[in-house]
PDB file of C-alpha atoms in Angstrom:
ATOM      1  CA  SER A   1       0.000   0.000   0.000  1.00  0.00           C
ATOM      2  CA  LEU A   2       1.289   3.448  -0.893  1.00  0.00           C
ATOM      3  CA  HIS A   3       1.740   6.087   1.761  1.00  0.00           C
ATOM      4  CA  PRO A   4       0.819   9.664   0.865  1.00  0.00           C
ATOM      5  CA  HIS A   5       4.264  11.167   1.238  1.00  0.00           C
ATOM      6  CA  PRO A   6       6.004  13.658  -1.073  1.00  0.00           C
ATOM      7  CA  ARG A   7       8.859  11.190  -1.739  1.00  0.00           C
ATOM      8  CA  THR A   8       6.404   8.505  -2.852  1.00  0.00           C
ATOM      9  CA  ALA A   9       4.659  11.057  -5.062  1.00  0.00           C
ATOM     10  CA  ASN A  10       8.024  11.936  -6.655  1.00  0.00           C
ATOM     11  CA  VAL A  11       8.514   8.267  -7.549  1.00  0.00           C
ATOM     12  CA  LEU A  12       5.073   8.123  -9.221  1.00  0.00           C
ATOM     13  CA  VAL A  13       5.433  11.319 -11.267  1.00  0.00           C
ATOM     14  CA  PRO A  14       7.544   9.772 -14.069  1.00  0.00           C
ATOM     15  CA  VAL A  15       5.179   6.770 -14.201  1.00  0.00           C
ATOM     16  CA  LEU A  16       2.340   9.127 -15.227  1.00  0.00           C
ATOM     17  CA  GLY A  17       4.213   9.580 -18.506  1.00  0.00           C
ATOM     18  CA  ASP A  18       4.797   5.872 -19.095  1.00  0.00           C
ATOM     19  CA  SER A  19       4.259   4.739 -22.677  1.00  0.00           C
ATOM     20  CA  ASP A  20       2.028   1.913 -21.413  1.00  0.00           C
ATOM     21  CA  GLU A  21      -1.259   3.723 -20.818  1.00  0.00           C
ATOM     22  CA  ALA A  22      -2.470   1.084 -18.333  1.00  0.00           C
ATOM     23  CA  VAL A  23       0.615   1.656 -16.160  1.00  0.00           C
ATOM     24  CA  ALA A  24       0.208   5.446 -16.359  1.00  0.00           C
ATOM     25  CA  ALA A  25      -3.501   5.129 -15.467  1.00  0.00           C
ATOM     26  CA  GLU A  26      -2.663   3.050 -12.377  1.00  0.00           C
ATOM     27  CA  ALA A  27      -0.201   5.740 -11.290  1.00  0.00           C
ATOM     28  CA  ALA A  28      -2.927   8.360 -11.766  1.00  0.00           C
ATOM     29  CA  ARG A  29      -5.336   6.310  -9.628  1.00  0.00           C
ATOM     30  CA  ALA A  30      -2.678   5.970  -6.921  1.00  0.00           C
ATOM     31  CA  PHE A  31      -2.503   9.758  -6.636  1.00  0.00           C
ATOM     32  CA  ALA A  32      -6.072   9.780  -5.249  1.00  0.00           C
ATOM     33  CA  LYS A  33      -4.537   8.830  -1.894  1.00  0.00           C
ATOM     34  CA  PHE A  34      -2.192  11.833  -1.912  1.00  0.00           C
ATOM     35  CA  GLY A  35      -4.642  14.552  -0.877  1.00  0.00           C
ATOM     36  CA  SER A  36      -2.339  15.730   1.908  1.00  0.00           C
ATOM     37  CA  VAL A  37       0.592  16.224  -0.485  1.00  0.00           C
ATOM     38  CA  LYS A  38       0.742  19.768  -1.823  1.00  0.00           C
ATOM     39  CA  GLY A  39       0.440  20.232  -5.583  1.00  0.00           C
ATOM     40  CA  VAL A  40      -0.971  16.805  -6.477  1.00  0.00           C
ATOM     41  CA  SER A  41      -4.098  18.195  -8.184  1.00  0.00           C
ATOM     42  CA  GLY A  42      -2.040  20.605 -10.292  1.00  0.00           C
ATOM     43  CA  LEU A  43       0.302  17.801 -11.274  1.00  0.00           C
ATOM     44  CA  LEU A  44      -2.619  15.605 -12.360  1.00  0.00           C
ATOM     45  CA  ILE A  45      -4.207  18.455 -14.315  1.00  0.00           C
ATOM     46  CA  SER A  46      -0.975  19.116 -16.208  1.00  0.00           C
ATOM     47  CA  HIS A  47      -0.744  15.419 -17.131  1.00  0.00           C
ATOM     48  CA  PHE A  48      -4.416  15.429 -18.165  1.00  0.00           C
ATOM     49  CA  ASN A  49      -3.714  18.353 -20.498  1.00  0.00           C
ATOM     50  CA  ALA A  50      -0.658  16.597 -21.923  1.00  0.00           C
ATOM     51  CA  ALA A  51      -2.734  13.453 -22.571  1.00  0.00           C
ATOM     52  CA  CYS A  52      -5.526  15.267 -24.403  1.00  0.00           C
ATOM     53  CA  ASN A  53      -4.851  13.054 -27.369  1.00  0.00           C
ATOM     54  CA  ARG A  54      -7.959  10.856 -27.624  1.00  0.00           C
ATOM     55  CA  ARG A  55      -5.798   7.766 -27.653  1.00  0.00           C
ATOM     56  CA  LYS A  56      -5.028   8.499 -23.990  1.00  0.00           C
ATOM     57  CA  SER A  57      -8.604   8.394 -22.724  1.00  0.00           C
ATOM     58  CA  ARG A  58      -7.871   5.618 -20.220  1.00  0.00           C
ATOM     59  CA  LEU A  59      -5.243   7.806 -18.550  1.00  0.00           C
ATOM     60  CA  ARG A  60      -7.471  10.888 -18.677  1.00  0.00           C
ATOM     61  CA  ILE A  61     -10.359   8.961 -17.075  1.00  0.00           C
ATOM     62  CA  ALA A  62      -8.071   7.770 -14.260  1.00  0.00           C
ATOM     63  CA  ILE A  63      -6.868  11.338 -13.684  1.00  0.00           C
ATOM     64  CA  VAL A  64     -10.440  12.666 -13.520  1.00  0.00           C
ATOM     65  CA  GLN A  65     -11.375   9.908 -11.055  1.00  0.00           C
ATOM     66  CA  SER A  66      -8.416  10.830  -8.837  1.00  0.00           C
ATOM     67  CA  LEU A  67      -9.265  14.531  -9.011  1.00  0.00           C
ATOM     68  CA  GLY A  68     -12.777  13.666  -7.866  1.00  0.00           C
ATOM     69  CA  GLU A  69     -11.496  11.600  -4.962  1.00  0.00           C
ATOM     70  CA  LEU A  70      -9.033  14.336  -3.961  1.00  0.00           C
ATOM     71  CA  ARG A  71     -11.868  16.913  -3.904  1.00  0.00           C
ATOM     72  CA  ASP A  72      -9.460  19.825  -4.266  1.00  0.00           C
ATOM     73  CA  PRO A  73     -11.663  22.876  -4.992  1.00  0.00           C
ATOM     74  CA  GLY A  74      -8.816  24.264  -7.102  1.00  0.00           C
ATOM     75  CA  SER A  75      -9.428  21.524  -9.681  1.00  0.00           C
ATOM     76  CA  LEU A  76     -13.105  22.451 -10.197  1.00  0.00           C
ATOM     77  CA  PRO A  77     -12.433  24.996 -12.988  1.00  0.00           C
ATOM     78  CA  HIS A  78     -10.501  22.333 -14.911  1.00  0.00           C
ATOM     79  CA  LEU A  79     -13.262  19.772 -14.414  1.00  0.00           C
ATOM     80  CA  HIS A  80     -15.898  22.301 -15.462  1.00  0.00           C
ATOM     81  CA  LYS A  81     -13.959  22.973 -18.660  1.00  0.00           C
ATOM     82  CA  SER A  82     -13.568  19.237 -19.288  1.00  0.00           C
ATOM     83  CA  LEU A  83     -17.296  18.667 -18.934  1.00  0.00           C
ATOM     84  CA  ARG A  84     -17.648  19.317 -22.681  1.00  0.00           C
ATOM     85  CA  ASP A  85     -14.814  16.972 -23.647  1.00  0.00           C
ATOM     86  CA  LEU A  86     -15.421  15.383 -27.038  1.00  0.00           C
ATOM     87  CA  ASP A  87     -14.401  12.038 -25.608  1.00  0.00           C
ATOM     88  CA  PHE A  88     -17.779  11.333 -24.007  1.00  0.00           C
ATOM     89  CA  GLU A  89     -16.377   8.659 -21.702  1.00  0.00           C
ATOM     90  CA  VAL A  90     -14.036  11.260 -20.203  1.00  0.00           C
ATOM     91  CA  ALA A  91     -16.933  13.723 -19.928  1.00  0.00           C
ATOM     92  CA  ARG A  92     -19.009  11.056 -18.141  1.00  0.00           C
ATOM     93  CA  GLU A  93     -16.254  10.612 -15.552  1.00  0.00           C
ATOM     94  CA  VAL A  94     -16.116  14.389 -15.106  1.00  0.00           C
ATOM     95  CA  VAL A  95     -19.861  14.372 -14.352  1.00  0.00           C
ATOM     96  CA  ARG A  96     -19.363  11.558 -11.845  1.00  0.00           C
ATOM     97  CA  ALA A  97     -16.417  13.372 -10.220  1.00  0.00           C
ATOM     98  CA  LEU A  98     -18.368  16.613  -9.817  1.00  0.00           C
ATOM     99  CA  VAL A  99     -20.855  14.976  -7.464  1.00  0.00           C
ATOM    100  CA  LEU A 100     -18.005  14.159  -5.065  1.00  0.00           C
ATOM    101  CA  PHE A 101     -17.311  17.871  -4.559  1.00  0.00           C
ATOM    102  CA  ARG A 102     -20.887  18.566  -3.449  1.00  0.00           C
ATOM    103  CA  SER A 103     -20.485  22.020  -4.963  1.00  0.00           C
ATOM    104  CA  ARG A 104     -23.594  23.782  -6.195  1.00  0.00           C
ATOM    105  CA  GLU A 105     -21.226  25.880  -8.319  1.00  0.00           C
ATOM    106  CA  SER A 106     -21.360  23.018 -10.846  1.00  0.00           C
ATOM    107  CA  VAL A 107     -25.166  23.032 -11.162  1.00  0.00           C
ATOM    108  CA  PRO A 108     -25.590  25.847 -13.759  1.00  0.00           C
ATOM    109  CA  LEU A 109     -22.890  24.295 -15.963  1.00  0.00           C
ATOM    110  CA  LEU A 110     -24.478  20.861 -15.717  1.00  0.00           C
ATOM    111  CA  ILE A 111     -27.924  22.247 -16.561  1.00  0.00           C
ATOM    112  CA  SER A 112     -26.501  24.150 -19.533  1.00  0.00           C
ATOM    113  CA  TYR A 113     -24.770  21.055 -20.857  1.00  0.00           C
ATOM    114  CA  LEU A 114     -27.832  18.897 -20.149  1.00  0.00           C
ATOM    115  CA  GLN A 115     -29.668  20.906 -22.797  1.00  0.00           C
ATOM    116  CA  ILE A 116     -27.066  19.748 -25.331  1.00  0.00           C
ATOM    117  CA  VAL A 117     -27.026  16.146 -24.114  1.00  0.00           C
ATOM    118  CA  ASP A 118     -30.803  15.757 -23.961  1.00  0.00           C
ATOM    119  CA  HIS A 119     -32.040  16.750 -27.371  1.00  0.00           C
ATOM    120  CA  GLU A 120     -33.298  14.654 -30.227  1.00  0.00           C
ATOM    121  CA  PRO A 121     -30.356  13.642 -32.448  1.00  0.00           C
ATOM    122  CA  GLY A 122     -30.193  15.771 -35.558  1.00  0.00           C
ATOM    123  CA  ARG A 123     -32.827  18.254 -34.413  1.00  0.00           C
ATOM    124  CA  ARG A 124     -30.561  21.290 -34.750  1.00  0.00           C
ATOM    125  CA  LEU A 125     -28.879  20.539 -38.052  1.00  0.00           C
ATOM    126  CA  ARG A 126     -28.000  23.098 -40.677  1.00  0.00           C
ATOM    127  CA  ARG A 127     -30.287  23.483 -43.657  1.00  0.00           C
ATOM    128  CA  GLY A 128     -29.854  21.032 -46.489  1.00  0.00           C
ATOM    129  CA  LEU A 129     -27.542  21.888 -49.329  1.00  0.00           C
ATOM    130  CA  GLN A 130     -28.667  22.144 -52.920  1.00  0.00           C
ATOM    131  CA  GLY A 131     -27.583  19.870 -55.778  1.00  0.00           C
ATOM    132  CA  ASP A 132     -24.402  17.834 -55.223  1.00  0.00           C
ATOM    133  CA  GLY A 133     -24.188  18.954 -51.598  1.00  0.00           C
ATOM    134  CA  GLU A 134     -27.169  16.840 -50.591  1.00  0.00           C
ATOM    135  CA  THR A 135     -25.001  13.748 -50.194  1.00  0.00           C
ATOM    136  CA  ALA A 136     -22.478  15.595 -48.038  1.00  0.00           C
ATOM    137  CA  ASP A 137     -25.318  17.026 -45.966  1.00  0.00           C
ATOM    138  CA  ALA A 138     -26.787  13.544 -45.458  1.00  0.00           C
ATOM    139  CA  LEU A 139     -23.376  12.304 -44.250  1.00  0.00           C
ATOM    140  CA  LEU A 140     -23.093  15.242 -41.875  1.00  0.00           C
ATOM    141  CA  ARG A 141     -26.585  14.538 -40.571  1.00  0.00           C
ATOM    142  CA  THR A 142     -25.666  10.870 -40.002  1.00  0.00           C
ATOM    143  CA  ASP A 143     -22.402  11.766 -38.215  1.00  0.00           C
ATOM    144  CA  VAL A 144     -24.126  14.321 -35.990  1.00  0.00           C
ATOM    145  CA  THR A 145     -26.931  11.894 -35.184  1.00  0.00           C
ATOM    146  CA  VAL A 146     -24.517   9.095 -34.252  1.00  0.00           C
ATOM    147  CA  GLU A 147     -22.426  11.492 -32.159  1.00  0.00           C
ATOM    148  CA  GLN A 148     -25.487  12.878 -30.375  1.00  0.00           C
ATOM    149  CA  ARG A 149     -26.857   9.412 -29.639  1.00  0.00           C
ATOM    150  CA  ARG A 150     -23.503   8.421 -28.137  1.00  0.00           C
ATOM    151  CA  ARG A 151     -23.385  11.625 -26.059  1.00  0.00           C
ATOM    152  CA  ASN A 152     -26.930  11.010 -24.868  1.00  0.00           C
ATOM    153  CA  GLU A 153     -26.270   7.326 -24.137  1.00  0.00           C
ATOM    154  CA  LEU A 154     -23.152   7.992 -22.052  1.00  0.00           C
ATOM    155  CA  LEU A 155     -24.016  11.262 -20.344  1.00  0.00           C
ATOM    156  CA  LEU A 156     -27.759  11.665 -19.812  1.00  0.00           C
ATOM    157  CA  GLU A 157     -28.261   9.347 -16.820  1.00  0.00           C
ATOM    158  CA  PRO A 158     -25.049  10.357 -14.975  1.00  0.00           C
ATOM    159  CA  MET A 159     -25.943  14.041 -15.464  1.00  0.00           C
ATOM    160  CA  ILE A 160     -29.458  13.588 -14.103  1.00  0.00           C
ATOM    161  CA  GLU A 161     -28.115  11.599 -11.149  1.00  0.00           C
ATOM    162  CA  THR A 162     -25.423  14.203 -10.415  1.00  0.00           C
ATOM    163  CA  LEU A 163     -27.884  17.094 -10.630  1.00  0.00           C
ATOM    164  CA  SER A 164     -30.283  15.261  -8.330  1.00  0.00           C
ATOM    165  CA  ARG A 165     -27.556  14.571  -5.780  1.00  0.00           C
ATOM    166  CA  LEU A 166     -26.200  18.134  -5.878  1.00  0.00           C
ATOM    167  CA  THR A 167     -29.571  19.840  -5.608  1.00  0.00           C
ATOM    168  CA  GLY A 168     -31.682  17.283  -3.750  1.00  0.00           C
ATOM    169  CA  GLN A 169     -34.323  17.562  -6.482  1.00  0.00           C
ATOM    170  CA  GLY A 170     -35.526  15.051  -9.025  1.00  0.00           C
ATOM    171  CA  TYR A 171     -35.005  15.746 -12.734  1.00  0.00           C
ATOM    172  CA  VAL A 172     -37.102  14.379 -15.575  1.00  0.00           C
ATOM    173  CA  THR A 173     -36.210  14.675 -19.248  1.00  0.00           C
TER     174      THR A 173
END
């Protein structure tokens, strides 16, 4: 078992950059126990930003989970910004982490994003193109619909649950 000590944290820092994403993700999860060590949240946020490549979503999810467990209020602005991450699995973990903070500061952002998550796929698409553009427009419509369905599938329930837990009120879509 790891002990939350600055020397132990210094050993884990290089592991966050390991080329094996599973190893780096385990190091990120280990940092959840380091709440008493100064600067851990900032360190995790900088590694999250460095791993913004979608191929690093496993590492980014582990970092978000650790930030949630650490509950450092200084990481809330980063989590709020990451709420709209295009990797919807990362965004889902952000939603789940926000409930751990019990901060009503997150509620307006969650409600705003809920309006995007909970709409009928393809409802707000641009007008159809004329002539040869119709095929391209149909492809765009299909891509947007698939993307919106995935966003809705991964985020709607966790967002409703998080809003309910933060506000004590039930939400119906």
